[in-house]
CSV table of C-alpha atoms and ligand atoms in Angstrom, one decimal:
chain,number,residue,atom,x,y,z
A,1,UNK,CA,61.3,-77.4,-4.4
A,2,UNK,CA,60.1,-76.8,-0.9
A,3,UNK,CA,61.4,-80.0,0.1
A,4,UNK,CA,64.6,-78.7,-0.9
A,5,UNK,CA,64.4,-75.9,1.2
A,6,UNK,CA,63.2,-77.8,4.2
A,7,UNK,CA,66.5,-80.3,3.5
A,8,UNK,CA,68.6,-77.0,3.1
A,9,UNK,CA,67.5,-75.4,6.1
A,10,UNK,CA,67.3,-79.2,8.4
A,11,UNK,CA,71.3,-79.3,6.7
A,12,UNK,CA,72.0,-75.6,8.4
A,13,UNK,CA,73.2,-74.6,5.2
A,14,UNK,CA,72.5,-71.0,4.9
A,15,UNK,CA,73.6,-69.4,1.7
A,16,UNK,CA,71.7,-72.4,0.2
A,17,UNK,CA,68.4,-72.3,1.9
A,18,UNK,CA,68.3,-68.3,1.4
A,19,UNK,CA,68.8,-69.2,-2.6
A,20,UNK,CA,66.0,-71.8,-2.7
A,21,UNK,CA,64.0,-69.4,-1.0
A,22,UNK,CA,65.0,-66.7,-3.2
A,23,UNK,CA,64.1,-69.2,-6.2
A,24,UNK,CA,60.9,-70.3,-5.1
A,25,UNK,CA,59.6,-66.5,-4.9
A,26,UNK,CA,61.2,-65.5,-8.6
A,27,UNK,CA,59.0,-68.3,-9.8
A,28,UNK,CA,56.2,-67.5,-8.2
A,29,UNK,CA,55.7,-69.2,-5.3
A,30,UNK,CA,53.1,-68.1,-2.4
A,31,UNK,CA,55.3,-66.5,-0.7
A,32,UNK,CA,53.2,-67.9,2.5
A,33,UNK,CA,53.6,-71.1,1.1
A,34,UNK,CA,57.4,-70.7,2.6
A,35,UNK,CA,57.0,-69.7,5.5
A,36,UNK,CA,55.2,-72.7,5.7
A,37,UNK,CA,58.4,-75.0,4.4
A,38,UNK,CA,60.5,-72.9,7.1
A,39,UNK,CA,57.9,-73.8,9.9
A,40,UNK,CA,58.0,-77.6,8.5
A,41,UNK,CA,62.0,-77.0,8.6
A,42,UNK,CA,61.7,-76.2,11.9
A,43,UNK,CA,59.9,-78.8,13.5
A,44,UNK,CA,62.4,-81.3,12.4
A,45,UNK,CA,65.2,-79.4,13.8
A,46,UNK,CA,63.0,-79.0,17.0
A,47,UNK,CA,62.2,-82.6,17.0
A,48,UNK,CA,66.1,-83.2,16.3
A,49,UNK,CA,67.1,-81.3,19.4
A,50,UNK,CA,64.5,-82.8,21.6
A,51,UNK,CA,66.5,-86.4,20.9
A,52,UNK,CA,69.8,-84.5,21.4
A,53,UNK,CA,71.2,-84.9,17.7
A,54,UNK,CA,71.0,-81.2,17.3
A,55,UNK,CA,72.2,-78.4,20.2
A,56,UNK,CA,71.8,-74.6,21.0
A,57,UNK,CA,73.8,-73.6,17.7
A,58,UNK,CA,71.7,-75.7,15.7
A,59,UNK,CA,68.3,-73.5,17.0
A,60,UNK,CA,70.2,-70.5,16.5
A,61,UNK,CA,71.4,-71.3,12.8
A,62,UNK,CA,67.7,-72.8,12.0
A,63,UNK,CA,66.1,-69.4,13.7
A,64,UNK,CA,68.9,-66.9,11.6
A,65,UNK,CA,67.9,-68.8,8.2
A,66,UNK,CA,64.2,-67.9,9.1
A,67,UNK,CA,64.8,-64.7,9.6
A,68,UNK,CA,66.9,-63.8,6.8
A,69,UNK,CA,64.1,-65.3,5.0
A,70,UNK,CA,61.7,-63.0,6.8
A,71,UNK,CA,63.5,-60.5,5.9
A,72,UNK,CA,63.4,-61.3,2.0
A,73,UNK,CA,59.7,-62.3,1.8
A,74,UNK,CA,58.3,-59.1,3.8
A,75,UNK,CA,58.7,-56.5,1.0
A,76,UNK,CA,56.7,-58.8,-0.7
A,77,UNK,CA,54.0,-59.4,1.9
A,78,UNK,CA,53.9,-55.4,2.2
A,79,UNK,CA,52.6,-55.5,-2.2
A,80,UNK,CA,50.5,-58.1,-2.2
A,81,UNK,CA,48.1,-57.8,1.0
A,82,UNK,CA,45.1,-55.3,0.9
A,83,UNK,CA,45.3,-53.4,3.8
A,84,UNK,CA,42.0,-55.0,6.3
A,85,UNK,CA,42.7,-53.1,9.6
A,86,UNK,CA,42.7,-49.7,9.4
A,87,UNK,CA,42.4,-48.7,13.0
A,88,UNK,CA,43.2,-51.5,14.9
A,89,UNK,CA,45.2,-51.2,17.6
A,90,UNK,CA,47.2,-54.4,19.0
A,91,UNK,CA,49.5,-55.0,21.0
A,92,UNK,CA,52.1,-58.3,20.9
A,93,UNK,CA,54.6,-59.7,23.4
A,94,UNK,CA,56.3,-62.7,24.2
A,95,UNK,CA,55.5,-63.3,27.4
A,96,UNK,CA,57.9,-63.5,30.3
A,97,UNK,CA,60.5,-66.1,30.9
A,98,UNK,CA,60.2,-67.0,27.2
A,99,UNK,CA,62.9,-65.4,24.4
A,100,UNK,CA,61.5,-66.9,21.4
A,101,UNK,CA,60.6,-63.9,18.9
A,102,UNK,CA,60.4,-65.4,15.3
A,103,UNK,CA,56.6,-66.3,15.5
A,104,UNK,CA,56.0,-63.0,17.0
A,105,UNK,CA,57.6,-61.5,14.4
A,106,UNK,CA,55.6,-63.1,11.9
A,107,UNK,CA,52.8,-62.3,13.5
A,108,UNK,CA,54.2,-58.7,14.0
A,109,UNK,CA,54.9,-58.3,10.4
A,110,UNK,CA,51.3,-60.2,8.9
A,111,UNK,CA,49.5,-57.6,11.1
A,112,UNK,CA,51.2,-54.9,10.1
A,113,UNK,CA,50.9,-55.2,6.2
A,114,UNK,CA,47.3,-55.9,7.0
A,115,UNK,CA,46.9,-52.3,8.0
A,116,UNK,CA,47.0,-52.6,12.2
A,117,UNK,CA,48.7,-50.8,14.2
A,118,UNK,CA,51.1,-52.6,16.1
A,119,UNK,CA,52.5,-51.9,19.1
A,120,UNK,CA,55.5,-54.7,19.7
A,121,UNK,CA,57.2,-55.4,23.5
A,122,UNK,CA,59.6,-57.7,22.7
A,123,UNK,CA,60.6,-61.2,24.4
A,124,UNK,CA,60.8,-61.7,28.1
A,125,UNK,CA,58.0,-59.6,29.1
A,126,UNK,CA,56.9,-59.1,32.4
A,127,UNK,CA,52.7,-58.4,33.0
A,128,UNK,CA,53.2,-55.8,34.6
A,129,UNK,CA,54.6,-54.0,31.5
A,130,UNK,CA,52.1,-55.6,29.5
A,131,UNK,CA,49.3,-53.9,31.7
A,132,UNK,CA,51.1,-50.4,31.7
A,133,UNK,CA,51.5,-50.7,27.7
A,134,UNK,CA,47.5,-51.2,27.8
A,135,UNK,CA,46.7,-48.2,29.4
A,136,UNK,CA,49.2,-46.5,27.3
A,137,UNK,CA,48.5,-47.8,23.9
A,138,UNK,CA,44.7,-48.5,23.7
A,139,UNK,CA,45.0,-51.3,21.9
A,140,UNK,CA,41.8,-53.4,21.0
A,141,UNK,CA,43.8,-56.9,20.6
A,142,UNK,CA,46.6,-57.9,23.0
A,143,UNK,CA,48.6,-60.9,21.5
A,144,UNK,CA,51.0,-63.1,23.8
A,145,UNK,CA,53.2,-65.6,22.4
A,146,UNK,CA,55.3,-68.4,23.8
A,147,UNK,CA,57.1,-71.4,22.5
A,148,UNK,CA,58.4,-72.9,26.0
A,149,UNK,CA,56.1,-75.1,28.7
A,150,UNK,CA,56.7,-72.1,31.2
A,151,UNK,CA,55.0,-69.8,29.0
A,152,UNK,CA,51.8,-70.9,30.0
A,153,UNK,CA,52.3,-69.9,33.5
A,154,UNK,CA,53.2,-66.7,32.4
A,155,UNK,CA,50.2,-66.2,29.9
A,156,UNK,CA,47.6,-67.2,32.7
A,157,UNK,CA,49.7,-64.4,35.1
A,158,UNK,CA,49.3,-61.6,32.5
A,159,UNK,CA,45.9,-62.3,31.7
A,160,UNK,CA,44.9,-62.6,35.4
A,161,UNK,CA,46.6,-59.2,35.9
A,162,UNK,CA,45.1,-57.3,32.9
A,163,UNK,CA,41.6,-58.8,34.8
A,164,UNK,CA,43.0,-57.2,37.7
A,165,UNK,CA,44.0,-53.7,37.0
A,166,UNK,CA,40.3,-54.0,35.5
A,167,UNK,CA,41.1,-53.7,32.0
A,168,UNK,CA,39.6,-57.0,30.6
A,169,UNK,CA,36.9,-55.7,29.4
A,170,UNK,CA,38.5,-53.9,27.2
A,171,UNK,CA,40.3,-56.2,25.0
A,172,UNK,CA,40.4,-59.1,23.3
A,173,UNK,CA,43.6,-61.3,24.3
A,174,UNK,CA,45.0,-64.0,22.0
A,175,UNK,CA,47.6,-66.7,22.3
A,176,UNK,CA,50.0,-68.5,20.2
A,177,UNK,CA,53.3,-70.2,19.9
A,178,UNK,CA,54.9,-73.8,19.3
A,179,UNK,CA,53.1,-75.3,22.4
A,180,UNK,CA,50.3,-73.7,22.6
A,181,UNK,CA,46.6,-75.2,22.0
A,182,UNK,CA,42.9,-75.0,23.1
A,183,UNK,CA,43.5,-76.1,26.5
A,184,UNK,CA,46.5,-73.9,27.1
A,185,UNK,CA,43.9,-71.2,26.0
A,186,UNK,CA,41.2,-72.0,28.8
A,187,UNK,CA,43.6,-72.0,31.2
A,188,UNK,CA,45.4,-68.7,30.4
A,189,UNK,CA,41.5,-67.5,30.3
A,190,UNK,CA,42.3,-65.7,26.6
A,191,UNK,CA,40.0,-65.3,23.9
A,192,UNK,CA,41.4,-67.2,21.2
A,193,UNK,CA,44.1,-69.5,20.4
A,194,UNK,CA,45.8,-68.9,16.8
A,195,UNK,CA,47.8,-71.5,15.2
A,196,UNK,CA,49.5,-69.2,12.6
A,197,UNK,CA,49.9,-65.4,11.5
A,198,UNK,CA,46.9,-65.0,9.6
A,199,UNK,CA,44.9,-67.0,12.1
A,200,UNK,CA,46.2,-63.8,14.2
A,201,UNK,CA,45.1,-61.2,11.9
A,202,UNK,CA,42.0,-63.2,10.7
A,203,UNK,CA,40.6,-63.0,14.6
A,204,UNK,CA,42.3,-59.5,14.9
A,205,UNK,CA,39.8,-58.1,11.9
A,206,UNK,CA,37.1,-60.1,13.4
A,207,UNK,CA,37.6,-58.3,16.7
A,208,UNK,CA,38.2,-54.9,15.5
A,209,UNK,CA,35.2,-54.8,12.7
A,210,UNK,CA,36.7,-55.7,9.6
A,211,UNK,CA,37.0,-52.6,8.3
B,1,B12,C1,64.6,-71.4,16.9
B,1,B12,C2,64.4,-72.0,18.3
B,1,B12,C3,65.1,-71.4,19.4
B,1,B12,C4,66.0,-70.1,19.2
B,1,B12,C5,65.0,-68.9,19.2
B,1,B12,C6,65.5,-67.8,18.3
B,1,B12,C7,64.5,-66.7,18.3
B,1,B12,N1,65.0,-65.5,18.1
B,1,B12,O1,63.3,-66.9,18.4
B,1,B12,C8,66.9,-70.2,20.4
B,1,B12,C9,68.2,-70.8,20.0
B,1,B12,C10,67.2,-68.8,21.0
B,1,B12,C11,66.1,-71.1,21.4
B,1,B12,C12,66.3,-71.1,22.7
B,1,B12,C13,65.7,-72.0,23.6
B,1,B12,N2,64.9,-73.0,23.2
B,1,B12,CO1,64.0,-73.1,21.4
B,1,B12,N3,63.4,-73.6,19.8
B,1,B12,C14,63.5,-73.1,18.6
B,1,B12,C15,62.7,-73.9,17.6
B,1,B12,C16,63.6,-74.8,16.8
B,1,B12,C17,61.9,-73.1,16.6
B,1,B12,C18,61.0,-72.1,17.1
B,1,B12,C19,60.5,-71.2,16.0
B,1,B12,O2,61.0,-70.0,15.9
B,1,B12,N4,59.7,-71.7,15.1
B,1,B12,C20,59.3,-71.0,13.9
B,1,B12,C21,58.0,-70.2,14.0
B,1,B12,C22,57.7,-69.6,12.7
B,1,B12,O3,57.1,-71.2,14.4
B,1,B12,P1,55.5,-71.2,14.3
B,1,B12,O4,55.0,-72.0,15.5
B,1,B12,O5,55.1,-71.7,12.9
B,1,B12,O6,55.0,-69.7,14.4
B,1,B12,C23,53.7,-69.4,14.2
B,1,B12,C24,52.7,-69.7,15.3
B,1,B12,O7,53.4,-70.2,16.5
B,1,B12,C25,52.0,-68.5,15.5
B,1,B12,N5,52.2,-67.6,16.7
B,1,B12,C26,53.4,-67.4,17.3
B,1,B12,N6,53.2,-66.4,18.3
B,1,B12,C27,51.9,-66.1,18.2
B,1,B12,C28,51.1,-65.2,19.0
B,1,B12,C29,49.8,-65.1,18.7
B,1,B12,C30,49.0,-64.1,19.5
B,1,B12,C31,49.1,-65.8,17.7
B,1,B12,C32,47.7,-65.7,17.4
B,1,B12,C33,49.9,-66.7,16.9
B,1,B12,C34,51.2,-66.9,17.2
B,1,B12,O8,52.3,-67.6,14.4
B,1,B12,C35,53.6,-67.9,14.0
B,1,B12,C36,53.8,-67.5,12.5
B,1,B12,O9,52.8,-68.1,11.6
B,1,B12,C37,61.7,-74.7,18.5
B,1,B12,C38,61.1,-76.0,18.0
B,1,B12,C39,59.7,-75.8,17.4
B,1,B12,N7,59.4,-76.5,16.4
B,1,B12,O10,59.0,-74.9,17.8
B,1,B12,C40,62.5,-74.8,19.8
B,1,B12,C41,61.9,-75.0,21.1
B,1,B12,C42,60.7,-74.0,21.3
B,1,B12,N8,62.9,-74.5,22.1
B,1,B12,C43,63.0,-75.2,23.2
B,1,B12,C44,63.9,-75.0,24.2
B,1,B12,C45,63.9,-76.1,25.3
B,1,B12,C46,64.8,-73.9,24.2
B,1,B12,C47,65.8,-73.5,25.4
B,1,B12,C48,65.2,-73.7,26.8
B,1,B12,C49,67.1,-74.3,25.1
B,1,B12,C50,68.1,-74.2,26.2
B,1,B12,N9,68.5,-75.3,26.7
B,1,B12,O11,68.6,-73.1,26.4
B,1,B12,C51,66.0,-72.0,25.0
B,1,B12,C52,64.9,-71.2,25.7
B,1,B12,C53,65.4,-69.8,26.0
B,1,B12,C54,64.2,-69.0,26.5
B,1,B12,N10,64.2,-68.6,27.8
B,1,B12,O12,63.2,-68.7,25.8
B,1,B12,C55,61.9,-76.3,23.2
B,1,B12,C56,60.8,-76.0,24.2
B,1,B12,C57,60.4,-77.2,25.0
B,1,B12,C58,59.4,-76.8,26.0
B,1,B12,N11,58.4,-77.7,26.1
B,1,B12,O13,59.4,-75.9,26.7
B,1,B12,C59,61.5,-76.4,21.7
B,1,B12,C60,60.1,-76.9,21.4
B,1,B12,C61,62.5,-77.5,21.0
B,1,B12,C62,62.3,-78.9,21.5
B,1,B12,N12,61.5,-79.6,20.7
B,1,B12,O14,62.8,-79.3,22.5
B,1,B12,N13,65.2,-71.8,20.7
């Protein structure tokens, strides 16, 4: 049945990849279990576009399916998760040059039915604001995410200017997105590289206490 979704999704039909999805949850399925078919979904259409089968409209179809999706399984998400983080202050953006929210949002949304308070910039976002939104906010966790090669540039840059304004100390930073990995972490200089949602609110408890 996932498969189905995955072929429904790769296919860019819409109304039938929001009903499998709609399906799958009336039967019980893990509701993160789907988001895990969308993310396999994905990758193919990525994958396709990389070899120039699929273009622009193709990403934007495959990213408006996901977040129609979203959009179904969060009510969801929002019953069935104890709150952990009670608290917890964080902050995500996606960091600057790079428009790619859906991950965030994911992220965004798993945090927030785990009980943090989330403070969300956006896409595109320059240090600078990130750094102002610190001093603002409080936050204990500062997220960054980034799907494109340039993102990494632009992770290391906020980092480096959170280190300068002299706020490091502070907070814990963590990355994520498509392209991100281990050594993308060292050489932002963040805390923690998290491959998924969870991974983010599983280092965000950590961080915070677990309360
Ligand atoms: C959908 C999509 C788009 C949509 C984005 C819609 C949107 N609102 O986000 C649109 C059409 C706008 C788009 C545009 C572009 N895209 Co695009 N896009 C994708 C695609 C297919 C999927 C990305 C996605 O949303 N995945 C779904 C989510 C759920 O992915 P996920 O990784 O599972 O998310 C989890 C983790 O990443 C993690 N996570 C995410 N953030 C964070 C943060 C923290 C702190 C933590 C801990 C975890 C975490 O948690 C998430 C949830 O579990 C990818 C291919 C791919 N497979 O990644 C290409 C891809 C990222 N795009 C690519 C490109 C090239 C572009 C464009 C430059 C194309 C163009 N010529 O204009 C533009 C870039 C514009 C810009 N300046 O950003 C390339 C990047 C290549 C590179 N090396 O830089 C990719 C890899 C496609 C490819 N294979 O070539 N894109």
């Amino acid at each position: 049945m996932s498969q189905e979704l995955i072929d429904a999704m790769v296919g860019m039909k819409e109304e039938e990849a929001i009903s499998i999805a709609k399906d799958l949850l009336d039967k019980g399925e893990d509701p993160l279990k789907i988001f895990g078919a969308c993310r396999d979904a994905m990758e193919v259409v990525g994958k396709r576009f990389e070899k120039g089968e699929f273009f622009l409209p193709e990403l934007m179809m495959s990213g408006e399916m996901l977040r129609q999706i979203s959009e179904i399984i969060k009510p969801l998400l929002k019953e069935d998760i104890q709150s952990v983080g009670d608290g917890g202050k964080v902050i995500i953006a996606t960091v600057k040059g790079d428009i790619h929210d859906i991950g965030k949002d994911i992220v965004v949304l798993m945090l927030d039915v785990n009980g943090f308070d989330v403070l969300d910039l956006g896409i595109d976002v320059p240090p600078e604001k990130i750094v102002e939104s610190i001093k603002d906010f409080k936050p204990q966790v500062v997220g960054l995410s980034g799907f494109l090669t340039l993102a990494f540039d632009s992770m290391k840059e906020t980092v480096d200017m959170i280190e300068d304004a002299g706020l490091r100390g502070n907070i814990k930073i963590m990355i994520g997105g498509g392209q991100i990995d281990e050594e993308i972490r060292k050489y932002a200089g963040a805390d923690a590289y998290g491959k998924d949602a969870m991974e983010a609110v599983r280092l965000s408890k950590d961080w915070i206490g677990g309360n």
